[in-house]
mmCIF file of C-alpha atoms in Angstrom:
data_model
loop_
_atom_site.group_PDB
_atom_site.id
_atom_site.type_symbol
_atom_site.label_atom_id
_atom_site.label_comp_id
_atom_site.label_asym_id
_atom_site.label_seq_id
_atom_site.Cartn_x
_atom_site.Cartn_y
_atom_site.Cartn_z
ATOM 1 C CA UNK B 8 48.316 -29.218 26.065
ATOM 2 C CA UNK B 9 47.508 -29.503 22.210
ATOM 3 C CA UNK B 10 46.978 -33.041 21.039
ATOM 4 C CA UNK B 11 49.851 -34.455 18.921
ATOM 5 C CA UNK B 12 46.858 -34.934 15.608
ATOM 6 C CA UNK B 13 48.193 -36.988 12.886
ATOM 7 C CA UNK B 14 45.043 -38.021 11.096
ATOM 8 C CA UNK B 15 42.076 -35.585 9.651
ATOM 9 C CA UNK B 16 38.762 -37.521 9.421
ATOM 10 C CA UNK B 17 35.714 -35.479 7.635
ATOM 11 C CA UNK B 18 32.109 -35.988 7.150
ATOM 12 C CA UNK B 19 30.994 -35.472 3.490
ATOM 13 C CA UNK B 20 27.255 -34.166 3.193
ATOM 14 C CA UNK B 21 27.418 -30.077 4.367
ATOM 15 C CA UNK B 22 30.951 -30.918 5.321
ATOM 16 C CA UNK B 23 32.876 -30.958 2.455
ATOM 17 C CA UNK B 24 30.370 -30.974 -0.481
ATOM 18 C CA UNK B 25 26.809 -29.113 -0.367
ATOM 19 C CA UNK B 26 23.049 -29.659 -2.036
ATOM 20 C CA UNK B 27 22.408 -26.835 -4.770
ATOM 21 C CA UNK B 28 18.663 -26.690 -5.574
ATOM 22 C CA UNK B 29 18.798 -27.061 -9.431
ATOM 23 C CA UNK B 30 14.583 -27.789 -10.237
ATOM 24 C CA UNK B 31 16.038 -28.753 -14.014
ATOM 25 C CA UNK B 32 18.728 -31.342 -12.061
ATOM 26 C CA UNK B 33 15.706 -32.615 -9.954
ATOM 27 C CA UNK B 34 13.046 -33.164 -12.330
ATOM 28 C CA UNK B 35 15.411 -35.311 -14.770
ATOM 29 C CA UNK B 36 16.780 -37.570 -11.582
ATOM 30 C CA UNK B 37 12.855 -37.775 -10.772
ATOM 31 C CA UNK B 38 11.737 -38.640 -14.631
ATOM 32 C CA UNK B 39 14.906 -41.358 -14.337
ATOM 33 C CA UNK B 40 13.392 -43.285 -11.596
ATOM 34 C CA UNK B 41 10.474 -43.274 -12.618
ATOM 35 C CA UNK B 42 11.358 -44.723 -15.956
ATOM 36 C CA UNK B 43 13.848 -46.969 -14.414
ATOM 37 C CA UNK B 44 11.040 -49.112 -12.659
ATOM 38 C CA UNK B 45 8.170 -48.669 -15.300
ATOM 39 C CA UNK B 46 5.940 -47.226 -12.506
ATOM 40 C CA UNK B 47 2.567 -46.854 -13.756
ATOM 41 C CA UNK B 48 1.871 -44.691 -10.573
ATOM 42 C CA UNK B 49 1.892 -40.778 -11.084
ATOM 43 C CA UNK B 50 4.585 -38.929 -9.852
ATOM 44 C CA UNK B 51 2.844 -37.230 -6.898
ATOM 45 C CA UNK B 52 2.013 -40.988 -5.892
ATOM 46 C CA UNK B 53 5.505 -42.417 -6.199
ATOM 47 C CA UNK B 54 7.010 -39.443 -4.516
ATOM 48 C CA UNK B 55 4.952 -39.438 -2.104
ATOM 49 C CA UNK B 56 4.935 -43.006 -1.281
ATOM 50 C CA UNK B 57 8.238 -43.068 -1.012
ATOM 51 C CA UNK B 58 9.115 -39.959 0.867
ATOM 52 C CA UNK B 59 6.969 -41.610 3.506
ATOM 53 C CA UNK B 60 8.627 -44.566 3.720
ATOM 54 C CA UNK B 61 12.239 -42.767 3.495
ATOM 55 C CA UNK B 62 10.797 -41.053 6.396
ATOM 56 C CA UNK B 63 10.135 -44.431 7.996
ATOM 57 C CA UNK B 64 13.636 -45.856 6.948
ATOM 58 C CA UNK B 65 15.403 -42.661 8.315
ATOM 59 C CA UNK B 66 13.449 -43.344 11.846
ATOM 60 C CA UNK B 67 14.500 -46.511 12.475
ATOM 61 C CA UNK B 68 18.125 -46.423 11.243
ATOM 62 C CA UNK B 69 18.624 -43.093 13.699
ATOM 63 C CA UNK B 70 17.216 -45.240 16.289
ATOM 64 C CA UNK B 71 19.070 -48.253 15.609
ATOM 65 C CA UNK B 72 22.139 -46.819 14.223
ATOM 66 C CA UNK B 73 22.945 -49.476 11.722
ATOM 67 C CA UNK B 74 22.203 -48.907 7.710
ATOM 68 C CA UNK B 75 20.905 -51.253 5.094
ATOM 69 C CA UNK B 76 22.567 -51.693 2.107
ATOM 70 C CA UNK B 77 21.416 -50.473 -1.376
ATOM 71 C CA UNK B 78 19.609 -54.255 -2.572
ATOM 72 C CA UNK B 79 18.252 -54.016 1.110
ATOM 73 C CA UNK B 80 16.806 -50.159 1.265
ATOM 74 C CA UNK B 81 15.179 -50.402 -1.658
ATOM 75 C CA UNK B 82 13.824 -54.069 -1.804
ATOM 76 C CA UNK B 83 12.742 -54.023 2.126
ATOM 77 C CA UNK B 84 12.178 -50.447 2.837
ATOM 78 C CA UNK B 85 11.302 -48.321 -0.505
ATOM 79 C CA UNK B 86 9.704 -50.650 -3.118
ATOM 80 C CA UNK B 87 8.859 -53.979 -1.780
ATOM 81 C CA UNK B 88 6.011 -54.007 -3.944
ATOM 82 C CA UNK B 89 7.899 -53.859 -7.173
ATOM 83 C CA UNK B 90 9.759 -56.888 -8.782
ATOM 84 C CA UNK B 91 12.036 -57.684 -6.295
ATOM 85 C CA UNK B 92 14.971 -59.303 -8.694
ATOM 86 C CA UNK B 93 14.611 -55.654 -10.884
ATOM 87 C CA UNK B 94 14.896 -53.130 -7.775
ATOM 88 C CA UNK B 95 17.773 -55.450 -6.431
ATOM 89 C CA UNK B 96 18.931 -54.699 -9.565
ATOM 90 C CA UNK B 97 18.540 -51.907 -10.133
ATOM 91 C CA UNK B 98 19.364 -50.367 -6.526
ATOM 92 C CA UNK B 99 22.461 -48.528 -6.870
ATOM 93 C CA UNK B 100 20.973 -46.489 -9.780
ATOM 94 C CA UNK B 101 17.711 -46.238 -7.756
ATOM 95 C CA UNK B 102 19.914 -44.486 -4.760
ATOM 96 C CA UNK B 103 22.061 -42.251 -6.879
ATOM 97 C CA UNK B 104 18.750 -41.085 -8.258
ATOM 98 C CA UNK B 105 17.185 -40.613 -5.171
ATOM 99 C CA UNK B 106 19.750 -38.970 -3.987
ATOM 100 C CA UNK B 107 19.854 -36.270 -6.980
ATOM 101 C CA UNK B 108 16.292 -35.982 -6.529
ATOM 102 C CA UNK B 109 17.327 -33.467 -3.489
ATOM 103 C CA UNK B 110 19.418 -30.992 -5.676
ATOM 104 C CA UNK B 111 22.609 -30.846 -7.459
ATOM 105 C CA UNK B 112 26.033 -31.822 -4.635
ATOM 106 C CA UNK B 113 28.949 -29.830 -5.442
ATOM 107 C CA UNK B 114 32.311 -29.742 -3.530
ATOM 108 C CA UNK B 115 32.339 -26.291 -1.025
ATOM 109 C CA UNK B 116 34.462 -23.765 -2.945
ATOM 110 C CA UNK B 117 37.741 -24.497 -0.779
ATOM 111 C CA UNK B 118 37.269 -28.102 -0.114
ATOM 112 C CA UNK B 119 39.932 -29.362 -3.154
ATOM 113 C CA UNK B 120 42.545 -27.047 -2.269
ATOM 114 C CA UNK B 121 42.225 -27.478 1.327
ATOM 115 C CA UNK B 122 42.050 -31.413 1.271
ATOM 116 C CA UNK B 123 45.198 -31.173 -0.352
ATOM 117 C CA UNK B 124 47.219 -28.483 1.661
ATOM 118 C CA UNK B 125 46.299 -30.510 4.495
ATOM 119 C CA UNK B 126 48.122 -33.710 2.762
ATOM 120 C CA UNK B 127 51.093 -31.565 1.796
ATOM 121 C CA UNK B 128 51.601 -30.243 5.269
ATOM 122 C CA UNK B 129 52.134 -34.177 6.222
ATOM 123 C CA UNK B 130 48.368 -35.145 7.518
ATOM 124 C CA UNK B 131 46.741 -38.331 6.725
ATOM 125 C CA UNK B 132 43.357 -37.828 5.278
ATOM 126 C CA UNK B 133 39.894 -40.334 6.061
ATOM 127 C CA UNK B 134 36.400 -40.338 5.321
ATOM 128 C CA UNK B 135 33.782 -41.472 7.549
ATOM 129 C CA UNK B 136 30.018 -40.664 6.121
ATOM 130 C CA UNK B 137 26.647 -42.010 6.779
ATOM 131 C CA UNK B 138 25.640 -42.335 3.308
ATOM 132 C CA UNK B 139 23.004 -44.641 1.797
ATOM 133 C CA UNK B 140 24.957 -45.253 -2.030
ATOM 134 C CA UNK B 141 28.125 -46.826 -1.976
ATOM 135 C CA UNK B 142 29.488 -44.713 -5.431
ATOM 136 C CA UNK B 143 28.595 -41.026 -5.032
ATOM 137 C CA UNK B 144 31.421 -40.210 -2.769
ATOM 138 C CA UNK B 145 33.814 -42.234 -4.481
ATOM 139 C CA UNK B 146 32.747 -40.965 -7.798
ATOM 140 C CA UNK B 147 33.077 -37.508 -6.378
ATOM 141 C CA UNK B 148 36.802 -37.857 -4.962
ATOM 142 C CA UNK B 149 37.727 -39.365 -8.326
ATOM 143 C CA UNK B 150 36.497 -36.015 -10.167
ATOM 144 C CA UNK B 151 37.268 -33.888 -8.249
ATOM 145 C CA UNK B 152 40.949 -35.581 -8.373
ATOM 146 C CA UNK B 153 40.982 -36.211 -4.103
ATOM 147 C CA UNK B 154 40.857 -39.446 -4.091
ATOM 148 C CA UNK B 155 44.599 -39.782 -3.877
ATOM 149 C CA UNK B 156 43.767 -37.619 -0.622
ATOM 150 C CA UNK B 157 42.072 -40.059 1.334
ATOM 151 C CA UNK B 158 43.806 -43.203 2.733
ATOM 152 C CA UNK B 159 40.431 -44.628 4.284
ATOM 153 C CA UNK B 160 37.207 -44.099 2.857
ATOM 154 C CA UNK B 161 33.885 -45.426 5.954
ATOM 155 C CA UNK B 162 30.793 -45.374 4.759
ATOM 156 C CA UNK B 163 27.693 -46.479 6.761
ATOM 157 C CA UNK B 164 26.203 -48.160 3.680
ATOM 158 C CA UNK B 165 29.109 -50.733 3.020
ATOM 159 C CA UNK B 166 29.804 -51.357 7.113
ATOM 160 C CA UNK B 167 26.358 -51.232 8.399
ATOM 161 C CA UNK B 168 27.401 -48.892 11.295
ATOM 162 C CA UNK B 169 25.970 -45.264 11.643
ATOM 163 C CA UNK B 170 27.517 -42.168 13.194
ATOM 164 C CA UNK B 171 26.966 -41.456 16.177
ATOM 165 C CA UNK B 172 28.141 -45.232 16.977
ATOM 166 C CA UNK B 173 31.788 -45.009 18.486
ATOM 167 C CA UNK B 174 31.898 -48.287 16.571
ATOM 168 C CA UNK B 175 32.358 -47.037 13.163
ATOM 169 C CA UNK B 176 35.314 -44.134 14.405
ATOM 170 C CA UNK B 177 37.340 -47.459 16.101
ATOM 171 C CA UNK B 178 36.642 -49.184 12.983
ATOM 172 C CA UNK B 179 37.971 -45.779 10.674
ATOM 173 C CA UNK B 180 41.147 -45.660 13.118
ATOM 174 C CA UNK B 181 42.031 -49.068 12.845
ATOM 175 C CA UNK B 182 41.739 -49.051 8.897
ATOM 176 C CA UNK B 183 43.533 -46.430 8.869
ATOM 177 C CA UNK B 184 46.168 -46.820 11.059
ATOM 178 C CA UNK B 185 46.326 -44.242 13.535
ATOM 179 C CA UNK B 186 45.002 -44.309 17.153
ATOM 180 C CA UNK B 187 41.938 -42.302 18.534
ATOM 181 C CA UNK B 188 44.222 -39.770 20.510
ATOM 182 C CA UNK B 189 45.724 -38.276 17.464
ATOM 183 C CA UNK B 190 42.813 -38.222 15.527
ATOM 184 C CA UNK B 191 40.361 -35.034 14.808
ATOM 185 C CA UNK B 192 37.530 -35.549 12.778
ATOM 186 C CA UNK B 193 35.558 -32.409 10.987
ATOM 187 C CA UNK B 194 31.964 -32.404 10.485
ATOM 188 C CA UNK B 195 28.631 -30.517 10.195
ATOM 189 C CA UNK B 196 26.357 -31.902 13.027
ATOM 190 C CA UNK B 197 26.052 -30.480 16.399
ATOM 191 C CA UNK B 198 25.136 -33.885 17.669
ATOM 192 C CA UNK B 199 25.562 -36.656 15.302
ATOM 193 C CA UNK B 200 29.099 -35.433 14.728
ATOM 194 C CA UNK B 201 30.373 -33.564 17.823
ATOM 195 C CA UNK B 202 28.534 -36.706 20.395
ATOM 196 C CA UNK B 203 30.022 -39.639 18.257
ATOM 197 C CA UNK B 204 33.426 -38.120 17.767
ATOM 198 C CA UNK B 205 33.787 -37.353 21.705
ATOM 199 C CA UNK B 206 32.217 -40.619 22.819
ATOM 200 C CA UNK B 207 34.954 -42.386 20.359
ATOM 201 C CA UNK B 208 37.778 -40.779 22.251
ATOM 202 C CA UNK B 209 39.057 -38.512 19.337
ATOM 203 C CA UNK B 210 41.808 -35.871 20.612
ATOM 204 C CA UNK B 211 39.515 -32.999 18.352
ATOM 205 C CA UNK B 212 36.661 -32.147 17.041
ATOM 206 C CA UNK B 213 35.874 -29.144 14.189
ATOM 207 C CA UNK B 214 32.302 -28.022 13.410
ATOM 208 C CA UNK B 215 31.620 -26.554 10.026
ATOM 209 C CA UNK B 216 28.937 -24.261 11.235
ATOM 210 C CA UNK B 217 26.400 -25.211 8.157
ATOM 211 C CA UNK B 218 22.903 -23.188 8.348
ATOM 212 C CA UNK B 219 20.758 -26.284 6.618
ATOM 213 C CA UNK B 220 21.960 -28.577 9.086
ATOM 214 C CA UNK B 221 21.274 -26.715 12.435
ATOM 215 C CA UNK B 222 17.380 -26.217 10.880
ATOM 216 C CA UNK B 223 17.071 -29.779 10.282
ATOM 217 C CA UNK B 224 18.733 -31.232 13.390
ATOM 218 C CA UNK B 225 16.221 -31.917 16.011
ATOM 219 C CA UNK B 226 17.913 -31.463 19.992
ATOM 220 C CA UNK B 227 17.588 -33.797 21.752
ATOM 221 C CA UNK B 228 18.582 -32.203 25.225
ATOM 222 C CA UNK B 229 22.115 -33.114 25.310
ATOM 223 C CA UNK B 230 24.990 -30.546 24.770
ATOM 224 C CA UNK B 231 28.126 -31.671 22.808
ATOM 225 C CA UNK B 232 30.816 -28.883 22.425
ATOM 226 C CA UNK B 233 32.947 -28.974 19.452
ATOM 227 C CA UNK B 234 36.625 -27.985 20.203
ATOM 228 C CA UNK B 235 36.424 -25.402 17.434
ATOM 229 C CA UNK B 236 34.101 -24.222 15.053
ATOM 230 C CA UNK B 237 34.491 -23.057 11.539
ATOM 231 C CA UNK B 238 32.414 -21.229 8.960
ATOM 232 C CA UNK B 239 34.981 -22.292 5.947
ATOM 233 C CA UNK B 240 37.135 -25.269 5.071
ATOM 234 C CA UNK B 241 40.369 -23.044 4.096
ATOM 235 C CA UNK B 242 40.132 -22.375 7.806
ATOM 236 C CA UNK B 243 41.464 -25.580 8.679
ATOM 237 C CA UNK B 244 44.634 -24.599 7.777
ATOM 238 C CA UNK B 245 45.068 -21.807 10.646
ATOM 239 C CA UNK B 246 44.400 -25.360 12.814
ATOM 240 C CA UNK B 247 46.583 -27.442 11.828
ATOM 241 C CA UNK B 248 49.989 -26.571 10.572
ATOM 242 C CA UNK B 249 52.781 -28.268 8.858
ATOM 243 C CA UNK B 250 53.938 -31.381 10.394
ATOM 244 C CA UNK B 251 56.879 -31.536 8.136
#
């Protein structure tokens, strides 16, 4: 029998918007931070430094599956040895610019049109992301005009929570109104995604089949099985038809 889905949820990062490697992008968002703090370290130091303790960060939030917030990543985990009143600051800049220092993120070529063919055909729209900056994807929706789209907007940075934790798809239901059995949620990871979505009780689950993703994901012996998978957004739309 096909689920009665009312509600859409997506991931953001290689869901709907991907990293473009722009070196002229980088090297600004990388000359901002460093001028931001007034580092008197090199570049390869800071960098390096703090690529380490991202590494560290990324570790024990996977393992814990709960996120600091922006005064809290970059006071506790990335620069406790800088002023702590100016990183606290600071911090939200400080993310956004870490953020860019990994490329240029664009929407995927279908996403806009997509998002909103799925509203018109009568589906309500959510967002839940792990994210560490509480303003890029809100920034984004708002230029890229979506924002009307989206009824709930989760992100791990402002709740704490962290996909996979069921928690944060019961919390994204009950914000947004709709109960887990008419929910489908699309996303890029072939665990994060697929095992948190399943374990939450959601009627369906899409994989964007995203070739960055699969080389960074590490197995870790357990097989989740996505109910469909995709290789482009506009596909959606063969999925789910009009409800009105």
């Amino acid at each position: 029998m096909t689920p009665d889905i009312t509600t859409i949820f997506f991931d953001v990062g290689n869901t709907l918007r991907i990293v473009l490697k722009d070196q002229a992008f980088i090297d600004k968002a990388e000359a901002d931070l460093m001028e931001l703090i007034q580092t008197k370290e090199t570049h390869d130091e800071l960098f390096a430094k703090l690529e380490e303790r991202w590494n560290a960060y990324r570790k024990l939030s996977k393992s814990t599956l709960l996120d600091a917030s922006e005064g809290e990543l970059w006071t506790q985990y990335m620069l406790p040895d800088y002023d702590t009143n100016m990183i606290f600051a600071n911090a939200p800049r400080l993310t956004r610019l870490w953020r860019d220092h990994d490329g240029r993120r664009v929407a995927r070529p279908d996403a806009v049109a997509t998002l909103k063919e799925l509203c018109a055909r009568g589906y309500t729209l959510g967002i839940i992301a792990n994210t560490v900056t509480e303003t890029e994807i809100p920034d984004w929706m708002a230029a890229d005009g979506v924002a009307q789209c989206f009824k709930t907007t989760i992100l791990s940075s402002k709740v704490r929570l962290r996909k996979p934790d069921p928690a944060i798809y019961h919390l994204a239901c009950r914000c947004i109104g709709s109960p887990e059995a008419q929910c489908a949620y699309v996303g890029d990871n072939p665990v994060r995604d697929v095992e948190g979505t399943q374990a939450a009780g959601f009627a369906m689950m899409i994989r964007i089949d995203e070739p960055d993703t699969l080389n960074m994901e590490k197995a870790t012996g357990k097989e989740f099985t996505p109910d469909h998978v995709i290789t482009s957004l506009r596909q959606l739309l063969d999925i789910f038809p009009a409800r009105n």
